[in-house]
Amino acid sequence: MTDTNPIPAGYEGIIPHLVVPDATAAIEFYAAAFDAVEVSRAPTPDGRLMHADIVIGGAHVYLADPFPEMAPEGEEVIVGGDGTNLGLHRFVEDVDAAVEQAVAAGATLKMPPMDMFWGDRYAQVLDPYGYEWPIATHVKDMTPEEMMAAQAEMMGGGD
């Protein structure tokens, strides 16, 4: 019998695994844009990354280069996102500063920081690989009833 934990400490929960056209460049981008810290990487002899592990804001994100030769015959290898199929949401201390940092590193601003009816200051950026990053700072605790009233007011249904 072993004392090995079947779920390694710090790896609880869901870990996004992104396939990007250049995982090495992506690690550099995520470090500049989101203060990512590299944990490990597994390069292949041809220089592609079979696996990389980075941490952004305390959460692990896995990255890999595409390996179409390893896909089952006839199966398409999906590389990157299209800005609509996956959002990697983060809470940060200062959404305005985080968005500014991401855009300076090469992200595209999709939605500038705004105060939202649910109590967050919220924005969206698109990384160079097609993945959307909603970013928020929680600024006001609200009950579900307060959120519903604020939503109704925003949509023109408030008194």
PDB file of C-alpha atoms in Angstrom:
ATOM      1  CA  MET A   1       0.000   0.000   0.000  1.00  0.00           C
ATOM      2  CA  THR A   2       1.191   3.513  -0.755  1.00  0.00           C
ATOM      3  CA  ASP A   3       0.583   6.856   0.901  1.00  0.00           C
ATOM      4  CA  THR A   4       0.366   8.586  -2.479  1.00  0.00           C
ATOM      5  CA  ASN A   5      -2.507  11.033  -2.635  1.00  0.00           C
ATOM      6  CA  PRO A   6      -4.656  10.240  -5.689  1.00  0.00           C
ATOM      7  CA  ILE A   7      -5.316  13.971  -6.097  1.00  0.00           C
ATOM      8  CA  PRO A   8      -2.061  15.894  -5.692  1.00  0.00           C
ATOM      9  CA  ALA A   9      -2.188  18.868  -3.331  1.00  0.00           C
ATOM     10  CA  GLY A  10      -2.894  22.054  -5.257  1.00  0.00           C
ATOM     11  CA  TYR A  11      -4.449  20.187  -8.190  1.00  0.00           C
ATOM     12  CA  GLU A  12      -7.976  19.889  -6.830  1.00  0.00           C
ATOM     13  CA  GLY A  13     -10.844  20.983  -9.048  1.00  0.00           C
ATOM     14  CA  ILE A  14     -10.910  21.476 -12.789  1.00  0.00           C
ATOM     15  CA  ILE A  15      -7.682  22.231 -14.648  1.00  0.00           C
ATOM     16  CA  PRO A  16      -8.088  23.811 -18.103  1.00  0.00           C
ATOM     17  CA  HIS A  17      -5.902  22.168 -20.734  1.00  0.00           C
ATOM     18  CA  LEU A  18      -5.274  24.474 -23.692  1.00  0.00           C
ATOM     19  CA  VAL A  19      -3.867  23.418 -27.047  1.00  0.00           C
ATOM     20  CA  VAL A  20      -2.157  26.419 -28.638  1.00  0.00           C
ATOM     21  CA  PRO A  21      -0.091  26.888 -31.804  1.00  0.00           C
ATOM     22  CA  ASP A  22       3.106  27.694 -29.858  1.00  0.00           C
ATOM     23  CA  ALA A  23       2.977  26.619 -26.223  1.00  0.00           C
ATOM     24  CA  THR A  24       6.408  28.091 -25.459  1.00  0.00           C
ATOM     25  CA  ALA A  25       5.275  31.523 -26.680  1.00  0.00           C
ATOM     26  CA  ALA A  26       1.983  31.070 -24.820  1.00  0.00           C
ATOM     27  CA  ILE A  27       3.826  30.527 -21.538  1.00  0.00           C
ATOM     28  CA  GLU A  28       5.709  33.782 -22.135  1.00  0.00           C
ATOM     29  CA  PHE A  29       2.460  35.606 -22.992  1.00  0.00           C
ATOM     30  CA  TYR A  30       0.596  34.288 -19.927  1.00  0.00           C
ATOM     31  CA  ALA A  31       3.541  35.277 -17.716  1.00  0.00           C
ATOM     32  CA  ALA A  32       3.491  38.828 -19.103  1.00  0.00           C
ATOM     33  CA  ALA A  33      -0.304  39.179 -19.259  1.00  0.00           C
ATOM     34  CA  PHE A  34      -1.439  37.318 -16.137  1.00  0.00           C
ATOM     35  CA  ASP A  35       1.703  36.812 -14.011  1.00  0.00           C
ATOM     36  CA  ALA A  36       1.729  33.080 -14.770  1.00  0.00           C
ATOM     37  CA  VAL A  37       4.417  31.022 -13.088  1.00  0.00           C
ATOM     38  CA  GLU A  38       5.780  27.984 -14.885  1.00  0.00           C
ATOM     39  CA  VAL A  39       5.706  24.762 -12.877  1.00  0.00           C
ATOM     40  CA  SER A  40       6.993  22.309 -15.477  1.00  0.00           C
ATOM     41  CA  ARG A  41       7.275  21.535 -19.150  1.00  0.00           C
ATOM     42  CA  ALA A  42       7.848  18.369 -21.170  1.00  0.00           C
ATOM     43  CA  PRO A  43       9.425  19.156 -24.552  1.00  0.00           C
ATOM     44  CA  THR A  44       9.708  16.636 -27.341  1.00  0.00           C
ATOM     45  CA  PRO A  45      12.920  16.191 -29.367  1.00  0.00           C
ATOM     46  CA  ASP A  46      11.515  18.474 -32.102  1.00  0.00           C
ATOM     47  CA  GLY A  47      10.996  21.303 -29.584  1.00  0.00           C
ATOM     48  CA  ARG A  48       7.224  21.149 -29.251  1.00  0.00           C
ATOM     49  CA  LEU A  49       5.734  20.957 -25.778  1.00  0.00           C
ATOM     50  CA  MET A  50       3.810  17.785 -25.072  1.00  0.00           C
ATOM     51  CA  HIS A  51       2.775  19.221 -21.727  1.00  0.00           C
ATOM     52  CA  ALA A  52       3.359  22.331 -19.684  1.00  0.00           C
ATOM     53  CA  ASP A  53       1.943  23.327 -16.310  1.00  0.00           C
ATOM     54  CA  ILE A  54       1.588  26.974 -15.292  1.00  0.00           C
ATOM     55  CA  VAL A  55      -0.125  28.623 -12.344  1.00  0.00           C
ATOM     56  CA  ILE A  56      -2.201  31.770 -12.756  1.00  0.00           C
ATOM     57  CA  GLY A  57      -3.680  33.288  -9.625  1.00  0.00           C
ATOM     58  CA  GLY A  58      -3.239  30.059  -7.684  1.00  0.00           C
ATOM     59  CA  ALA A  59      -4.888  27.863 -10.359  1.00  0.00           C
ATOM     60  CA  HIS A  60      -3.112  25.413 -12.623  1.00  0.00           C
ATOM     61  CA  VAL A  61      -3.482  25.644 -16.401  1.00  0.00           C
ATOM     62  CA  TYR A  62      -2.047  22.989 -18.678  1.00  0.00           C
ATOM     63  CA  LEU A  63      -0.727  23.835 -22.149  1.00  0.00           C
ATOM     64  CA  ALA A  64       0.398  21.789 -25.124  1.00  0.00           C
ATOM     65  CA  ASP A  65       1.387  22.280 -28.715  1.00  0.00           C
ATOM     66  CA  PRO A  66      -0.809  20.521 -31.271  1.00  0.00           C
ATOM     67  CA  PHE A  67       0.158  16.964 -32.145  1.00  0.00           C
ATOM     68  CA  PRO A  68      -2.008  16.129 -35.182  1.00  0.00           C
ATOM     69  CA  GLU A  69       0.015  12.972 -35.805  1.00  0.00           C
ATOM     70  CA  MET A  70      -1.305  11.570 -32.507  1.00  0.00           C
ATOM     71  CA  ALA A  71      -4.992  12.172 -33.296  1.00  0.00           C
ATOM     72  CA  PRO A  72      -7.093   9.230 -34.422  1.00  0.00           C
ATOM     73  CA  GLU A  73      -7.350   9.052 -38.203  1.00  0.00           C
ATOM     74  CA  GLY A  74      -9.934  11.473 -39.510  1.00  0.00           C
ATOM     75  CA  GLU A  75     -10.190  13.406 -36.240  1.00  0.00           C
ATOM     76  CA  GLU A  76      -9.553  17.132 -36.429  1.00  0.00           C
ATOM     77  CA  VAL A  77      -7.119  18.630 -33.919  1.00  0.00           C
ATOM     78  CA  ILE A  78      -8.640  21.781 -32.450  1.00  0.00           C
ATOM     79  CA  VAL A  79      -6.001  24.438 -31.843  1.00  0.00           C
ATOM     80  CA  GLY A  80      -6.843  27.541 -29.863  1.00  0.00           C
ATOM     81  CA  GLY A  81     -10.253  29.020 -29.314  1.00  0.00           C
ATOM     82  CA  ASP A  82     -12.513  31.274 -31.299  1.00  0.00           C
ATOM     83  CA  GLY A  83     -13.279  33.727 -28.499  1.00  0.00           C
ATOM     84  CA  THR A  84     -16.680  32.213 -27.858  1.00  0.00           C
ATOM     85  CA  ASN A  85     -16.176  28.595 -26.930  1.00  0.00           C
ATOM     86  CA  LEU A  86     -14.271  28.933 -23.672  1.00  0.00           C
ATOM     87  CA  GLY A  87     -13.878  31.591 -21.032  1.00  0.00           C
ATOM     88  CA  LEU A  88     -11.218  31.367 -18.331  1.00  0.00           C
ATOM     89  CA  HIS A  89     -12.669  33.557 -15.570  1.00  0.00           C
ATOM     90  CA  ARG A  90     -10.394  35.166 -12.981  1.00  0.00           C
ATOM     91  CA  PHE A  91     -11.000  37.286  -9.932  1.00  0.00           C
ATOM     92  CA  VAL A  92      -8.238  39.824  -9.296  1.00  0.00           C
ATOM     93  CA  GLU A  93      -7.588  42.641  -6.823  1.00  0.00           C
ATOM     94  CA  ASP A  94      -7.746  45.377  -9.504  1.00  0.00           C
ATOM     95  CA  VAL A  95      -9.545  44.531 -12.740  1.00  0.00           C
ATOM     96  CA  ASP A  96      -8.545  47.803 -14.416  1.00  0.00           C
ATOM     97  CA  ALA A  97      -4.837  47.163 -13.809  1.00  0.00           C
ATOM     98  CA  ALA A  98      -5.156  43.490 -14.815  1.00  0.00           C
ATOM     99  CA  VAL A  99      -6.820  44.413 -18.107  1.00  0.00           C
ATOM    100  CA  GLU A 100      -4.201  47.073 -18.793  1.00  0.00           C
ATOM    101  CA  GLN A 101      -1.432  44.503 -18.164  1.00  0.00           C
ATOM    102  CA  ALA A 102      -3.054  41.895 -20.416  1.00  0.00           C
ATOM    103  CA  VAL A 103      -3.591  44.354 -23.276  1.00  0.00           C
ATOM    104  CA  ALA A 104      -0.003  45.625 -22.948  1.00  0.00           C
ATOM    105  CA  ALA A 105       1.165  42.006 -23.286  1.00  0.00           C
ATOM    106  CA  GLY A 106      -0.836  41.507 -26.486  1.00  0.00           C
ATOM    107  CA  ALA A 107      -4.389  40.604 -25.475  1.00  0.00           C
ATOM    108  CA  THR A 108      -7.290  42.210 -27.324  1.00  0.00           C
ATOM    109  CA  LEU A 109      -9.824  44.171 -25.291  1.00  0.00           C
ATOM    110  CA  LYS A 110     -13.295  42.700 -25.871  1.00  0.00           C
ATOM    111  CA  MET A 111     -15.138  44.530 -23.078  1.00  0.00           C
ATOM    112  CA  PRO A 112     -13.667  47.350 -20.996  1.00  0.00           C
ATOM    113  CA  PRO A 113     -13.981  47.213 -17.202  1.00  0.00           C
ATOM    114  CA  MET A 114     -17.490  48.143 -16.082  1.00  0.00           C
ATOM    115  CA  ASP A 115     -19.454  47.973 -12.848  1.00  0.00           C
ATOM    116  CA  MET A 116     -22.002  45.180 -13.305  1.00  0.00           C
ATOM    117  CA  PHE A 117     -25.399  44.634 -11.714  1.00  0.00           C
ATOM    118  CA  TRP A 118     -24.256  41.495  -9.863  1.00  0.00           C
ATOM    119  CA  GLY A 119     -21.653  43.355  -7.806  1.00  0.00           C
ATOM    120  CA  ASP A 120     -18.469  42.852  -9.823  1.00  0.00           C
ATOM    121  CA  ARG A 121     -16.342  45.238 -11.839  1.00  0.00           C
ATOM    122  CA  TYR A 122     -15.956  43.089 -14.945  1.00  0.00           C
ATOM    123  CA  ALA A 123     -14.079  43.048 -18.262  1.00  0.00           C
ATOM    124  CA  GLN A 124     -13.122  40.629 -21.031  1.00  0.00           C
ATOM    125  CA  VAL A 125      -9.917  40.201 -23.027  1.00  0.00           C
ATOM    126  CA  LEU A 126      -9.062  37.773 -25.806  1.00  0.00           C
ATOM    127  CA  ASP A 127      -5.616  36.193 -25.738  1.00  0.00           C
ATOM    128  CA  PRO A 128      -3.572  35.724 -28.940  1.00  0.00           C
ATOM    129  CA  TYR A 129      -4.639  32.055 -29.025  1.00  0.00           C
ATOM    130  CA  GLY A 130      -8.374  32.766 -29.224  1.00  0.00           C
ATOM    131  CA  TYR A 131      -9.275  32.130 -25.582  1.00  0.00           C
ATOM    132  CA  GLU A 132     -11.500  34.609 -23.777  1.00  0.00           C
ATOM    133  CA  TRP A 133     -10.486  35.756 -20.300  1.00  0.00           C
ATOM    134  CA  PRO A 134     -13.304  37.344 -18.290  1.00  0.00           C
ATOM    135  CA  ILE A 135     -11.649  39.263 -15.435  1.00  0.00           C
ATOM    136  CA  ALA A 136     -13.443  40.642 -12.402  1.00  0.00           C
ATOM    137  CA  THR A 137     -13.015  42.373  -9.078  1.00  0.00           C
ATOM    138  CA  HIS A 138     -15.845  41.747  -6.638  1.00  0.00           C
ATOM    139  CA  VAL A 139     -16.867  45.164  -5.304  1.00  0.00           C
ATOM    140  CA  LYS A 140     -20.263  44.654  -3.647  1.00  0.00           C
ATOM    141  CA  ASP A 141     -21.871  41.732  -1.824  1.00  0.00           C
ATOM    142  CA  MET A 142     -25.482  41.378  -2.937  1.00  0.00           C
ATOM    143  CA  THR A 143     -28.369  39.086  -2.057  1.00  0.00           C
ATOM    144  CA  PRO A 144     -30.017  37.139  -4.898  1.00  0.00           C
ATOM    145  CA  GLU A 145     -33.008  39.467  -4.569  1.00  0.00           C
ATOM    146  CA  GLU A 146     -30.804  42.556  -4.927  1.00  0.00           C
ATOM    147  CA  MET A 147     -29.162  41.040  -8.012  1.00  0.00           C
ATOM    148  CA  MET A 148     -32.538  40.260  -9.587  1.00  0.00           C
ATOM    149  CA  ALA A 149     -33.768  43.826  -8.926  1.00  0.00           C
ATOM    150  CA  ALA A 150     -30.553  45.304 -10.358  1.00  0.00           C
ATOM    151  CA  GLN A 151     -30.822  43.034 -13.418  1.00  0.00           C
ATOM    152  CA  ALA A 152     -34.439  44.067 -13.975  1.00  0.00           C
ATOM    153  CA  GLU A 153     -33.473  47.740 -13.688  1.00  0.00           C
ATOM    154  CA  MET A 154     -30.596  47.274 -16.140  1.00  0.00           C
ATOM    155  CA  MET A 155     -32.925  45.589 -18.634  1.00  0.00           C
ATOM    156  CA  GLY A 156     -35.491  48.368 -18.345  1.00  0.00           C
ATOM    157  CA  GLY A 157     -37.919  46.465 -16.149  1.00  0.00           C
ATOM    158  CA  GLY A 158     -37.263  48.317 -12.906  1.00  0.00           C
ATOM    159  CA  ASP A 159     -39.666  50.827 -11.397  1.00  0.00           C
TER     160      ASP A 159
END
